[in-house]
Amino acid sequence: MRKTARTGFWLFGMAVLVMLAAALYWQAALPDEYTVTRGSSLSLPGNITAVYGGESAAARSGETMTEAELRLPLGVAVKTVRVRYAQRETVLVSGRPFGIKMFTEGLMVVGFTDFSTDGRRMNPARSAGLSTGDILLSIDGISLTSNEQMGALVQGGGGRPVRLVYQRQGREYTAVITPQKSVTDNRWHLGLWVRDSSAGIGTVTYFDENARTFSGLGHPICDVDTGEIMTLSTGEGVDAVITGVTPGKSGAPGELKGQFVTGRPFARLTANSTCGICGRLSPDFTPQGVRMAVAFRHEVQPGPAKILTTIAGSTPKEYDVVIEKVLRGSGHAGQNMVIRVTDQALLQKTGGIVQGMSGSPLVQNGMLAGVVTHVFVDEPNRGYAVFAETVRTAEKAATTAQDAAA
């Protein structure tokens, strides 16, 4: 009898430990927030159930947020999550290449050049405290728009001190700098290298034909020298064709080679954000794509998926990939998923993910699940993607902010 009792207690203890271990596992694995359409219920793995806090009251009052406690069998609590009610959105999923012409707000400092004057080496700008990544806004009250304009302003001053306003990490500063004449070319210099524009090839993720907007690239355009996100002043999205591919290999990311198609731009760029480039479509442009629903973040799961991308010409094609991991707690922009290319045709032609494929739509279960952002330098068949819902939210916010500022 005692042996039977001991066995029963032992089994009960093991069951409790297993349940506690399962609770700890799901506590870390499940997201902290779910988005559902009103009237639907949460789709949860295993035997987990959701007990809502005031769900009926929230539904009746039109509130958009409530809470639910996730529980295992026997009422073991896993965690409490936020539940957001939202309308399911659809967009025209693309995958076509596009050219990016972008001009920055002000001029970005990308380097310094010391020069000789009166028998000594010097750099007035560096001595005044400027650093790479600073954004030069104006000289003597005149807004800076190009390298050539800045050079003309410095030369026109004849060596007199100039009042330079610049931005660093969102704050404005002022420096008074005296240009010096170089013995090499007999011209006045501040000792700066600056950049005023950027151009490249990316991939369109989707079009919203109702709002007349688009989103592409999936990650921000950053300066190649400083790594800073370039502040958009004006820019255009133009048609492009892919003319060749440099395949990726370990240690050397590949690249799509393309050229801009002459003609009018299809969009005016409105934002260069952490989730990519977005813009307003031209009035005479007719967007094309495959209509799909945008997946909520919690719906994206490890498993088979497809990407739509273009590696020749301008017509997207579908290729097989696998979502290996979903990194719901990642604090790094553009790194919500790890994906691996499994399509042999794509691997043979590109080696996997290459530069220019950023922005390629990631499709799972017939929905737009994510956006390709980066390639692993040492493993070109693998890379990162960001949730499509995150990109869509950022695009709408950027468009609203631009409209308010206009």
mmCIF file of C-alpha atoms in Angstrom:
data_model
loop_
_atom_site.group_PDB
_atom_site.id
_atom_site.type_symbol
_atom_site.label_atom_id
_atom_site.label_comp_id
_atom_site.label_asym_id
_atom_site.label_seq_id
_atom_site.Cartn_x
_atom_site.Cartn_y
_atom_site.Cartn_z
ATOM 1 C CA MET A 1 0.000 0.000 0.000
ATOM 2 C CA ARG A 2 2.798 2.361 0.985
ATOM 3 C CA LYS A 3 4.664 1.522 -2.204
ATOM 4 C CA THR A 4 1.565 2.307 -4.258
ATOM 5 C CA ALA A 5 1.159 5.637 -2.436
ATOM 6 C CA ARG A 6 4.813 6.520 -2.985
ATOM 7 C CA THR A 7 4.481 5.670 -6.680
ATOM 8 C CA GLY A 8 1.375 7.843 -6.935
ATOM 9 C CA PHE A 9 3.084 10.784 -5.268
ATOM 10 C CA TRP A 10 6.147 10.318 -7.496
ATOM 11 C CA LEU A 11 4.019 10.280 -10.645
ATOM 12 C CA PHE A 12 2.072 13.297 -9.442
ATOM 13 C CA GLY A 13 5.326 15.155 -8.726
ATOM 14 C CA MET A 14 6.695 14.316 -12.145
ATOM 15 C CA ALA A 15 3.483 15.515 -13.772
ATOM 16 C CA VAL A 16 3.724 18.807 -11.884
ATOM 17 C CA LEU A 17 7.357 19.247 -12.946
ATOM 18 C CA VAL A 18 6.492 18.506 -16.563
ATOM 19 C CA MET A 19 3.635 21.003 -16.441
ATOM 20 C CA LEU A 20 5.864 23.668 -14.880
ATOM 21 C CA ALA A 21 8.560 23.038 -17.486
ATOM 22 C CA ALA A 22 5.956 23.347 -20.241
ATOM 23 C CA ALA A 23 4.703 26.608 -18.730
ATOM 24 C CA LEU A 24 8.225 28.054 -18.657
ATOM 25 C CA TYR A 25 8.830 26.975 -22.249
ATOM 26 C CA TRP A 26 5.621 28.508 -23.596
ATOM 27 C CA GLN A 27 6.146 31.639 -21.520
ATOM 28 C CA ALA A 28 9.303 32.330 -23.511
ATOM 29 C CA ALA A 29 8.094 30.982 -26.870
ATOM 30 C CA LEU A 30 4.723 32.714 -27.135
ATOM 31 C CA PRO A 31 4.477 36.389 -28.166
ATOM 32 C CA ASP A 32 3.440 39.073 -25.690
ATOM 33 C CA GLU A 33 0.822 40.512 -28.043
ATOM 34 C CA TYR A 34 -1.650 39.005 -30.498
ATOM 35 C CA THR A 35 -3.657 40.730 -33.210
ATOM 36 C CA VAL A 36 -6.994 39.235 -34.220
ATOM 37 C CA THR A 37 -9.979 40.317 -36.246
ATOM 38 C CA ARG A 38 -13.039 41.158 -34.165
ATOM 39 C CA GLY A 39 -15.183 38.085 -33.542
ATOM 40 C CA SER A 40 -12.342 35.601 -34.096
ATOM 41 C CA SER A 41 -10.426 33.690 -31.444
ATOM 42 C CA LEU A 42 -6.743 33.163 -30.804
ATOM 43 C CA SER A 43 -5.018 30.338 -32.629
ATOM 44 C CA LEU A 44 -2.769 28.774 -30.005
ATOM 45 C CA PRO A 45 -0.431 25.757 -30.148
ATOM 46 C CA GLY A 46 -0.932 22.514 -28.245
ATOM 47 C CA ASN A 47 -3.605 22.419 -25.560
ATOM 48 C CA ILE A 48 -3.204 26.063 -24.549
ATOM 49 C CA THR A 49 -6.437 27.991 -24.048
ATOM 50 C CA ALA A 50 -7.088 31.720 -23.653
ATOM 51 C CA VAL A 51 -9.225 33.167 -20.876
ATOM 52 C CA TYR A 52 -10.148 36.711 -21.830
ATOM 53 C CA GLY A 53 -10.430 39.625 -19.449
ATOM 54 C CA GLY A 54 -13.621 41.458 -20.301
ATOM 55 C CA GLU A 55 -13.667 40.313 -23.934
ATOM 56 C CA SER A 56 -17.425 40.747 -24.302
ATOM 57 C CA ALA A 57 -17.370 44.230 -22.800
ATOM 58 C CA ALA A 58 -14.456 45.200 -25.027
ATOM 59 C CA ALA A 59 -16.227 43.880 -28.113
ATOM 60 C CA ARG A 60 -19.424 45.729 -27.289
ATOM 61 C CA SER A 61 -17.727 49.035 -26.500
ATOM 62 C CA GLY A 62 -15.528 48.990 -29.580
ATOM 63 C CA GLU A 63 -12.261 48.997 -27.620
ATOM 64 C CA THR A 64 -9.260 47.820 -29.601
ATOM 65 C CA MET A 65 -7.255 46.183 -26.807
ATOM 66 C CA THR A 66 -7.919 43.641 -24.070
ATOM 67 C CA GLU A 67 -5.952 40.985 -22.173
ATOM 68 C CA ALA A 68 -6.070 37.216 -22.086
ATOM 69 C CA GLU A 69 -4.486 34.702 -19.734
ATOM 70 C CA LEU A 70 -2.989 31.709 -21.544
ATOM 71 C CA ARG A 71 -3.427 28.448 -19.659
ATOM 72 C CA LEU A 72 -2.301 24.851 -19.937
ATOM 73 C CA PRO A 73 -4.548 21.950 -18.854
ATOM 74 C CA LEU A 74 -5.375 21.847 -15.112
ATOM 75 C CA GLY A 75 -5.465 25.656 -15.177
ATOM 76 C CA VAL A 76 -1.673 26.147 -15.132
ATOM 77 C CA ALA A 77 -1.077 29.781 -16.177
ATOM 78 C CA VAL A 78 1.516 30.413 -18.882
ATOM 79 C CA LYS A 79 1.392 34.193 -19.233
ATOM 80 C CA THR A 80 -0.933 37.138 -19.700
ATOM 81 C CA VAL A 81 -0.874 38.659 -23.178
ATOM 82 C CA ARG A 82 -2.319 41.712 -24.864
ATOM 83 C CA VAL A 83 -4.964 41.063 -27.534
ATOM 84 C CA ARG A 84 -5.450 43.778 -30.138
ATOM 85 C CA TYR A 85 -8.504 43.846 -32.405
ATOM 86 C CA ALA A 86 -7.788 45.005 -35.954
ATOM 87 C CA GLN A 87 -9.191 44.783 -39.425
ATOM 88 C CA ARG A 88 -7.414 42.370 -41.738
ATOM 89 C CA GLU A 89 -5.607 44.370 -44.445
ATOM 90 C CA THR A 90 -4.826 43.378 -48.005
ATOM 91 C CA VAL A 91 -2.199 44.760 -50.388
ATOM 92 C CA LEU A 92 -0.846 44.082 -53.866
ATOM 93 C CA VAL A 93 2.280 41.989 -53.236
ATOM 94 C CA SER A 94 5.004 42.751 -55.789
ATOM 95 C CA GLY A 95 8.647 41.572 -55.850
ATOM 96 C CA ARG A 96 9.589 43.761 -58.837
ATOM 97 C CA PRO A 97 12.898 45.653 -58.866
ATOM 98 C CA PHE A 98 13.007 49.425 -58.580
ATOM 99 C CA GLY A 99 15.613 52.152 -58.723
ATOM 100 C CA ILE A 100 16.115 54.514 -55.801
ATOM 101 C CA LYS A 101 17.158 58.132 -56.285
ATOM 102 C CA MET A 102 17.487 59.826 -52.932
ATOM 103 C CA PHE A 103 18.681 63.254 -51.826
ATOM 104 C CA THR A 104 19.392 63.875 -48.169
ATOM 105 C CA GLU A 105 18.322 66.692 -45.889
ATOM 106 C CA GLY A 106 21.548 68.657 -45.626
ATOM 107 C CA LEU A 107 24.960 67.116 -46.299
ATOM 108 C CA MET A 108 26.355 64.142 -44.373
ATOM 109 C CA VAL A 109 29.972 64.277 -43.198
ATOM 110 C CA VAL A 110 31.626 61.056 -44.373
ATOM 111 C CA GLY A 111 35.289 61.887 -43.795
ATOM 112 C CA PHE A 112 38.037 64.428 -43.195
ATOM 113 C CA THR A 113 41.017 65.470 -45.306
ATOM 114 C CA ASP A 114 44.002 67.204 -43.730
ATOM 115 C CA PHE A 115 45.806 69.677 -45.990
ATOM 116 C CA SER A 116 48.954 71.810 -45.921
ATOM 117 C CA THR A 117 48.949 75.561 -45.368
ATOM 118 C CA ASP A 118 51.867 77.751 -44.293
ATOM 119 C CA GLY A 119 54.072 74.705 -43.872
ATOM 120 C CA ARG A 120 51.793 72.767 -41.503
ATOM 121 C CA ARG A 121 49.027 70.167 -41.788
ATOM 122 C CA MET A 122 45.616 71.152 -40.500
ATOM 123 C CA ASN A 123 41.892 70.450 -40.583
ATOM 124 C CA PRO A 124 39.626 73.332 -39.508
ATOM 125 C CA ALA A 125 36.427 71.250 -39.380
ATOM 126 C CA ARG A 126 37.872 68.525 -37.187
ATOM 127 C CA SER A 127 39.452 71.137 -34.914
ATOM 128 C CA ALA A 128 35.993 72.708 -34.524
ATOM 129 C CA GLY A 129 34.604 69.399 -33.202
ATOM 130 C CA LEU A 130 32.762 67.975 -36.217
ATOM 131 C CA SER A 131 32.511 64.184 -36.616
ATOM 132 C CA THR A 132 31.576 61.690 -39.311
ATOM 133 C CA GLY A 133 27.835 61.215 -39.440
ATOM 134 C CA ASP A 134 27.064 64.864 -38.664
ATOM 135 C CA ILE A 135 24.478 66.470 -40.966
ATOM 136 C CA LEU A 136 25.502 69.926 -42.203
ATOM 137 C CA LEU A 137 22.362 72.067 -42.477
ATOM 138 C CA SER A 138 23.478 75.590 -43.375
ATOM 139 C CA ILE A 139 26.377 78.000 -43.820
ATOM 140 C CA ASP A 140 25.763 81.607 -42.763
ATOM 141 C CA GLY A 141 22.010 80.972 -42.839
ATOM 142 C CA ILE A 142 21.993 79.457 -46.344
ATOM 143 C CA SER A 143 20.560 75.902 -46.441
ATOM 144 C CA LEU A 144 22.965 73.358 -47.884
ATOM 145 C CA THR A 145 21.688 71.232 -50.756
ATOM 146 C CA SER A 146 24.743 69.905 -52.636
ATOM 147 C CA ASN A 147 28.501 69.407 -52.485
ATOM 148 C CA GLU A 148 29.018 71.956 -55.257
ATOM 149 C CA GLN A 149 26.923 74.617 -53.513
ATOM 150 C CA MET A 150 28.843 74.189 -50.257
ATOM 151 C CA GLY A 151 32.160 74.486 -52.087
ATOM 152 C CA ALA A 152 31.022 77.679 -53.798
ATOM 153 C CA LEU A 153 29.931 79.226 -50.479
ATOM 154 C CA VAL A 154 33.306 78.476 -48.856
ATOM 155 C CA GLN A 155 35.259 79.866 -51.830
ATOM 156 C CA GLY A 156 33.036 82.931 -52.084
ATOM 157 C CA GLY A 157 33.814 83.882 -48.481
ATOM 158 C CA GLY A 158 37.479 84.483 -49.293
ATOM 159 C CA GLY A 159 38.681 82.938 -46.059
ATOM 160 C CA ARG A 160 36.419 84.735 -43.622
ATOM 161 C CA PRO A 161 34.937 82.662 -40.749
ATOM 162 C CA VAL A 162 31.691 80.846 -41.586
ATOM 163 C CA ARG A 163 28.838 79.980 -39.243
ATOM 164 C CA LEU A 164 28.037 76.301 -39.779
ATOM 165 C CA VAL A 165 24.837 74.756 -38.337
ATOM 166 C CA TYR A 166 24.869 70.974 -38.108
ATOM 167 C CA GLN A 167 22.818 68.155 -36.611
ATOM 168 C CA ARG A 168 24.070 65.277 -34.469
ATOM 169 C CA GLN A 169 21.771 62.591 -33.053
ATOM 170 C CA GLY A 170 18.722 64.769 -33.592
ATOM 171 C CA ARG A 171 20.144 67.908 -31.909
ATOM 172 C CA GLU A 172 21.389 71.043 -33.664
ATOM 173 C CA TYR A 173 24.755 72.652 -32.977
ATOM 174 C CA THR A 174 26.637 75.669 -34.329
ATOM 175 C CA ALA A 175 30.342 75.967 -35.108
ATOM 176 C CA VAL A 176 32.266 78.996 -36.350
ATOM 177 C CA ILE A 177 35.055 77.765 -38.620
ATOM 178 C CA THR A 178 37.730 79.720 -40.460
ATOM 179 C CA PRO A 179 38.570 78.144 -43.846
ATOM 180 C CA GLN A 180 42.257 77.826 -44.686
ATOM 181 C CA LYS A 181 43.950 77.994 -48.082
ATOM 182 C CA SER A 182 45.702 74.840 -49.265
ATOM 183 C CA VAL A 183 49.132 75.223 -50.835
ATOM 184 C CA THR A 184 48.250 72.339 -53.182
ATOM 185 C CA ASP A 185 45.421 73.989 -55.137
ATOM 186 C CA ASN A 186 45.397 77.540 -53.723
ATOM 187 C CA ARG A 187 41.726 77.156 -52.686
ATOM 188 C CA TRP A 188 39.913 77.624 -49.370
ATOM 189 C CA HIS A 189 39.001 74.416 -47.511
ATOM 190 C CA LEU A 190 37.269 73.224 -44.352
ATOM 191 C CA GLY A 191 38.794 69.739 -44.595
ATOM 192 C CA LEU A 192 35.506 67.852 -45.069
ATOM 193 C CA TRP A 193 34.188 65.094 -47.293
ATOM 194 C CA VAL A 194 30.402 65.256 -47.572
ATOM 195 C CA ARG A 195 27.685 63.301 -49.391
ATOM 196 C CA ASP A 196 24.385 64.671 -50.670
ATOM 197 C CA SER A 197 22.658 61.803 -52.452
ATOM 198 C CA SER A 198 22.331 58.054 -52.861
ATOM 199 C CA ALA A 199 21.196 55.729 -55.630
ATOM 200 C CA GLY A 200 20.709 51.986 -55.877
ATOM 201 C CA ILE A 201 18.529 48.991 -56.705
ATOM 202 C CA GLY A 202 15.984 47.396 -54.369
ATOM 203 C CA THR A 203 12.779 45.364 -54.452
ATOM 204 C CA VAL A 204 9.200 46.613 -54.080
ATOM 205 C CA THR A 205 7.362 44.721 -51.325
ATOM 206 C CA TYR A 206 3.799 45.846 -51.973
ATOM 207 C CA PHE A 207 1.523 48.531 -53.380
ATOM 208 C CA ASP A 208 -1.558 49.969 -51.691
ATOM 209 C CA GLU A 209 -3.653 51.050 -54.669
ATOM 210 C CA ASN A 210 -6.297 52.680 -52.476
ATOM 211 C CA ALA A 211 -3.956 54.919 -50.474
ATOM 212 C CA ARG A 212 -1.661 55.223 -53.549
ATOM 213 C CA THR A 213 1.439 54.235 -51.588
ATOM 214 C CA PHE A 214 4.184 51.615 -51.796
ATOM 215 C CA SER A 215 6.823 50.065 -49.561
ATOM 216 C CA GLY A 216 10.151 48.521 -50.506
ATOM 217 C CA LEU A 217 13.650 47.545 -49.389
ATOM 218 C CA GLY A 218 12.644 46.411 -45.875
ATOM 219 C CA HIS A 219 15.545 48.247 -44.212
ATOM 220 C CA PRO A 220 16.780 51.854 -44.205
ATOM 221 C CA ILE A 221 19.291 53.298 -46.641
ATOM 222 C CA CYS A 222 22.420 53.979 -44.608
ATOM 223 C CA ASP A 223 25.579 55.829 -45.553
ATOM 224 C CA VAL A 224 28.240 53.356 -46.673
ATOM 225 C CA ASP A 225 30.985 55.171 -44.763
ATOM 226 C CA THR A 226 29.291 56.110 -41.493
ATOM 227 C CA GLY A 227 26.515 53.503 -41.205
ATOM 228 C CA GLU A 228 24.085 56.293 -40.251
ATOM 229 C CA ILE A 229 20.522 56.292 -41.608
ATOM 230 C CA MET A 230 20.388 58.943 -44.327
ATOM 231 C CA THR A 231 17.749 61.617 -43.690
ATOM 232 C CA LEU A 232 15.502 61.895 -46.731
ATOM 233 C CA SER A 233 14.892 65.312 -48.252
ATOM 234 C CA THR A 234 13.549 64.349 -51.669
ATOM 235 C CA GLY A 235 13.684 61.231 -53.783
ATOM 236 C CA GLU A 236 12.123 59.115 -56.502
ATOM 237 C CA GLY A 237 11.275 55.498 -57.148
ATOM 238 C CA VAL A 238 11.887 54.609 -60.793
ATOM 239 C CA ASP A 239 11.434 51.497 -62.909
ATOM 240 C CA ALA A 240 14.476 49.226 -63.163
ATOM 241 C CA VAL A 241 15.531 46.000 -64.844
ATOM 242 C CA ILE A 242 17.964 43.383 -63.549
ATOM 243 C CA THR A 243 20.757 42.843 -66.078
ATOM 244 C CA GLY A 244 22.967 40.385 -64.199
ATOM 245 C CA VAL A 245 23.860 38.719 -60.916
ATOM 246 C CA THR A 246 27.072 38.385 -58.951
ATOM 247 C CA PRO A 247 26.435 35.188 -56.910
ATOM 248 C CA GLY A 248 27.058 35.322 -53.183
ATOM 249 C CA LYS A 249 29.649 33.174 -51.459
ATOM 250 C CA SER A 250 30.950 32.877 -47.926
ATOM 251 C CA GLY A 251 32.542 36.171 -46.910
ATOM 252 C CA ALA A 252 31.442 38.005 -50.057
ATOM 253 C CA PRO A 253 27.765 38.955 -50.432
ATOM 254 C CA GLY A 254 26.438 38.771 -53.975
ATOM 255 C CA GLU A 255 24.633 41.526 -55.817
ATOM 256 C CA LEU A 256 21.908 42.092 -58.388
ATOM 257 C CA LYS A 257 23.128 44.294 -61.216
ATOM 258 C CA GLY A 258 20.513 46.541 -62.735
ATOM 259 C CA GLN A 259 19.849 49.745 -64.543
ATOM 260 C CA PHE A 260 17.235 52.444 -64.265
ATOM 261 C CA VAL A 261 14.613 52.606 -66.986
ATOM 262 C CA THR A 262 14.353 56.085 -68.449
ATOM 263 C CA GLY A 263 11.023 57.841 -68.139
ATOM 264 C CA ARG A 264 8.917 59.324 -65.406
ATOM 265 C CA PRO A 265 9.268 58.034 -61.819
ATOM 266 C CA PHE A 266 6.457 55.808 -60.538
ATOM 267 C CA ALA A 267 6.616 57.285 -57.017
ATOM 268 C CA ARG A 268 7.810 60.175 -54.900
ATOM 269 C CA LEU A 269 9.699 58.943 -51.824
ATOM 270 C CA THR A 270 8.270 60.070 -48.486
ATOM 271 C CA ALA A 271 10.351 58.242 -45.875
ATOM 272 C CA ASN A 272 13.582 56.349 -45.271
ATOM 273 C CA SER A 273 12.737 54.461 -42.085
ATOM 274 C CA THR A 274 14.014 51.482 -40.108
ATOM 275 C CA CYS A 275 11.507 49.356 -42.078
ATOM 276 C CA GLY A 276 12.518 50.566 -45.526
ATOM 277 C CA ILE A 277 11.629 53.061 -48.216
ATOM 278 C CA CYS A 278 8.053 54.159 -48.818
ATOM 279 C CA GLY A 279 6.418 56.719 -51.055
ATOM 280 C CA ARG A 280 3.428 58.155 -52.900
ATOM 281 C CA LEU A 281 2.556 56.667 -56.292
ATOM 282 C CA SER A 282 2.420 58.938 -59.332
ATOM 283 C CA PRO A 283 -1.143 59.724 -60.490
ATOM 284 C CA ASP A 284 -0.701 57.941 -63.844
ATOM 285 C CA PHE A 285 0.952 54.812 -62.423
ATOM 286 C CA THR A 286 -1.090 51.593 -62.317
ATOM 287 C CA PRO A 287 0.233 49.236 -59.597
ATOM 288 C CA GLN A 288 0.252 45.512 -60.257
ATOM 289 C CA GLY A 289 0.696 42.549 -57.968
ATOM 290 C CA VAL A 290 -0.933 39.579 -56.281
ATOM 291 C CA ARG A 291 -3.606 40.576 -53.768
ATOM 292 C CA MET A 292 -2.846 39.059 -50.373
ATOM 293 C CA ALA A 293 -3.786 39.560 -46.755
ATOM 294 C CA VAL A 294 -1.089 40.890 -44.421
ATOM 295 C CA ALA A 295 -0.341 38.264 -41.769
ATOM 296 C CA PHE A 296 -0.444 39.245 -38.127
ATOM 297 C CA ARG A 297 2.887 38.761 -36.354
ATOM 298 C CA HIS A 298 1.745 35.835 -34.235
ATOM 299 C CA GLU A 299 0.558 33.983 -37.358
ATOM 300 C CA VAL A 300 4.091 33.713 -38.758
ATOM 301 C CA GLN A 301 5.559 30.346 -37.781
ATOM 302 C CA PRO A 302 8.691 28.309 -38.570
ATOM 303 C CA GLY A 303 8.175 26.218 -41.678
ATOM 304 C CA PRO A 304 7.975 26.364 -45.483
ATOM 305 C CA ALA A 305 7.440 29.703 -47.213
ATOM 306 C CA LYS A 306 8.159 31.408 -50.521
ATOM 307 C CA ILE A 307 9.765 34.645 -51.611
ATOM 308 C CA LEU A 308 8.804 36.718 -54.621
ATOM 309 C CA THR A 309 11.863 38.315 -56.193
ATOM 310 C CA THR A 310 13.382 39.258 -59.550
ATOM 311 C CA ILE A 311 16.821 38.057 -60.647
ATOM 312 C CA ALA A 312 16.469 38.795 -64.375
ATOM 313 C CA GLY A 313 14.509 41.453 -66.249
ATOM 314 C CA SER A 314 11.591 42.978 -64.349
ATOM 315 C CA THR A 315 9.206 40.056 -63.752
ATOM 316 C CA PRO A 316 9.142 38.536 -60.220
ATOM 317 C CA LYS A 317 9.217 34.779 -59.722
ATOM 318 C CA GLU A 318 8.416 32.568 -56.738
ATOM 319 C CA TYR A 319 11.137 30.593 -54.922
ATOM 320 C CA ASP A 320 11.075 28.152 -51.995
ATOM 321 C CA VAL A 321 12.508 29.083 -48.601
ATOM 322 C CA VAL A 322 12.167 27.889 -45.006
ATOM 323 C CA ILE A 323 11.533 30.101 -41.997
ATOM 324 C CA GLU A 324 13.998 28.514 -39.571
ATOM 325 C CA LYS A 325 13.389 30.734 -36.547
ATOM 326 C CA VAL A 326 10.914 33.396 -35.486
ATOM 327 C CA LEU A 327 12.691 35.894 -33.231
ATOM 328 C CA ARG A 328 9.731 37.593 -31.601
ATOM 329 C CA GLY A 329 11.775 39.263 -28.901
ATOM 330 C CA SER A 330 14.539 40.554 -31.171
ATOM 331 C CA GLY A 331 15.490 44.138 -30.437
ATOM 332 C CA HIS A 332 17.216 44.545 -33.793
ATOM 333 C CA ALA A 333 15.294 46.187 -36.626
ATOM 334 C CA GLY A 334 14.765 43.886 -39.579
ATOM 335 C CA GLN A 335 15.603 40.707 -37.645
ATOM 336 C CA ASN A 336 12.278 39.069 -36.810
ATOM 337 C CA MET A 337 12.989 35.841 -38.695
ATOM 338 C CA VAL A 338 15.870 33.715 -39.900
ATOM 339 C CA ILE A 339 15.151 32.318 -43.369
ATOM 340 C CA ARG A 340 17.010 29.805 -45.513
ATOM 341 C CA VAL A 341 16.781 29.493 -49.294
ATOM 342 C CA THR A 342 16.016 25.909 -50.353
ATOM 343 C CA ASP A 343 15.094 26.502 -54.005
ATOM 344 C CA GLN A 344 17.808 24.876 -56.123
ATOM 345 C CA ALA A 345 17.201 27.139 -59.121
ATOM 346 C CA LEU A 346 17.731 30.261 -56.998
ATOM 347 C CA LEU A 347 20.759 28.781 -55.218
ATOM 348 C CA GLN A 348 22.351 27.894 -58.541
ATOM 349 C CA LYS A 349 21.925 31.395 -59.965
ATOM 350 C CA THR A 350 22.527 33.613 -56.923
ATOM 351 C CA GLY A 351 23.925 31.428 -54.140
ATOM 352 C CA GLY A 352 20.938 32.475 -52.030
ATOM 353 C CA ILE A 353 20.140 36.019 -50.903
ATOM 354 C CA VAL A 354 22.051 38.856 -52.584
ATOM 355 C CA GLN A 355 22.092 42.633 -52.346
ATOM 356 C CA GLY A 356 19.196 44.098 -54.295
ATOM 357 C CA MET A 357 16.788 41.399 -53.083
ATOM 358 C CA SER A 358 16.074 43.434 -49.941
ATOM 359 C CA GLY A 359 12.357 44.117 -49.853
ATOM 360 C CA SER A 360 11.400 40.810 -51.473
ATOM 361 C CA PRO A 361 8.017 39.652 -50.087
ATOM 362 C CA LEU A 362 7.961 36.532 -47.905
ATOM 363 C CA VAL A 363 4.731 34.568 -48.336
ATOM 364 C CA GLN A 364 3.401 31.909 -45.953
ATOM 365 C CA ASN A 365 -0.036 30.269 -45.988
ATOM 366 C CA GLY A 366 -1.132 32.549 -48.808
ATOM 367 C CA MET A 367 -0.446 35.721 -46.805
ATOM 368 C CA LEU A 368 2.281 38.372 -46.861
ATOM 369 C CA ALA A 369 4.228 37.238 -43.806
ATOM 370 C CA GLY A 370 7.500 39.127 -44.003
ATOM 371 C CA VAL A 371 10.057 41.106 -45.945
ATOM 372 C CA VAL A 372 13.640 40.024 -46.725
ATOM 373 C CA THR A 373 16.159 42.456 -45.198
ATOM 374 C CA HIS A 374 19.694 41.068 -44.854
ATOM 375 C CA VAL A 375 21.928 38.203 -45.903
ATOM 376 C CA PHE A 376 24.327 36.343 -43.613
ATOM 377 C CA VAL A 377 27.791 37.301 -44.884
ATOM 378 C CA ASP A 378 29.259 33.846 -44.223
ATOM 379 C CA GLU A 379 26.118 31.916 -45.262
ATOM 380 C CA PRO A 380 24.557 33.504 -48.362
ATOM 381 C CA ASN A 381 21.752 30.911 -48.405
ATOM 382 C CA ARG A 382 20.464 32.335 -45.093
ATOM 383 C CA GLY A 383 19.341 35.765 -43.974
ATOM 384 C CA TYR A 384 16.935 37.878 -41.944
ATOM 385 C CA ALA A 385 13.401 39.081 -42.576
ATOM 386 C CA VAL A 386 11.071 41.514 -40.798
ATOM 387 C CA PHE A 387 7.367 40.971 -40.094
ATOM 388 C CA ALA A 388 5.140 42.340 -42.860
ATOM 389 C CA GLU A 389 2.774 43.742 -40.222
ATOM 390 C CA THR A 390 5.665 45.778 -38.792
ATOM 391 C CA VAL A 391 6.555 47.151 -42.223
ATOM 392 C CA ARG A 392 2.926 47.988 -42.979
ATOM 393 C CA THR A 393 2.519 49.827 -39.665
ATOM 394 C CA ALA A 394 5.710 51.841 -40.273
ATOM 395 C CA GLU A 395 4.685 52.720 -43.848
ATOM 396 C CA LYS A 396 1.263 53.982 -42.746
ATOM 397 C CA ALA A 397 2.775 56.014 -39.908
ATOM 398 C CA ALA A 398 5.358 57.582 -42.239
ATOM 399 C CA THR A 399 2.672 58.451 -44.782
ATOM 400 C CA THR A 400 0.468 60.040 -42.101
ATOM 401 C CA ALA A 401 3.410 62.062 -40.745
ATOM 402 C CA GLN A 402 4.348 63.255 -44.233
ATOM 403 C CA ASP A 403 0.764 64.277 -44.977
ATOM 404 C CA ALA A 404 0.589 66.224 -41.698
ATOM 405 C CA ALA A 405 3.816 68.048 -42.499
ATOM 406 C CA ALA A 406 2.762 68.917 -46.054
#
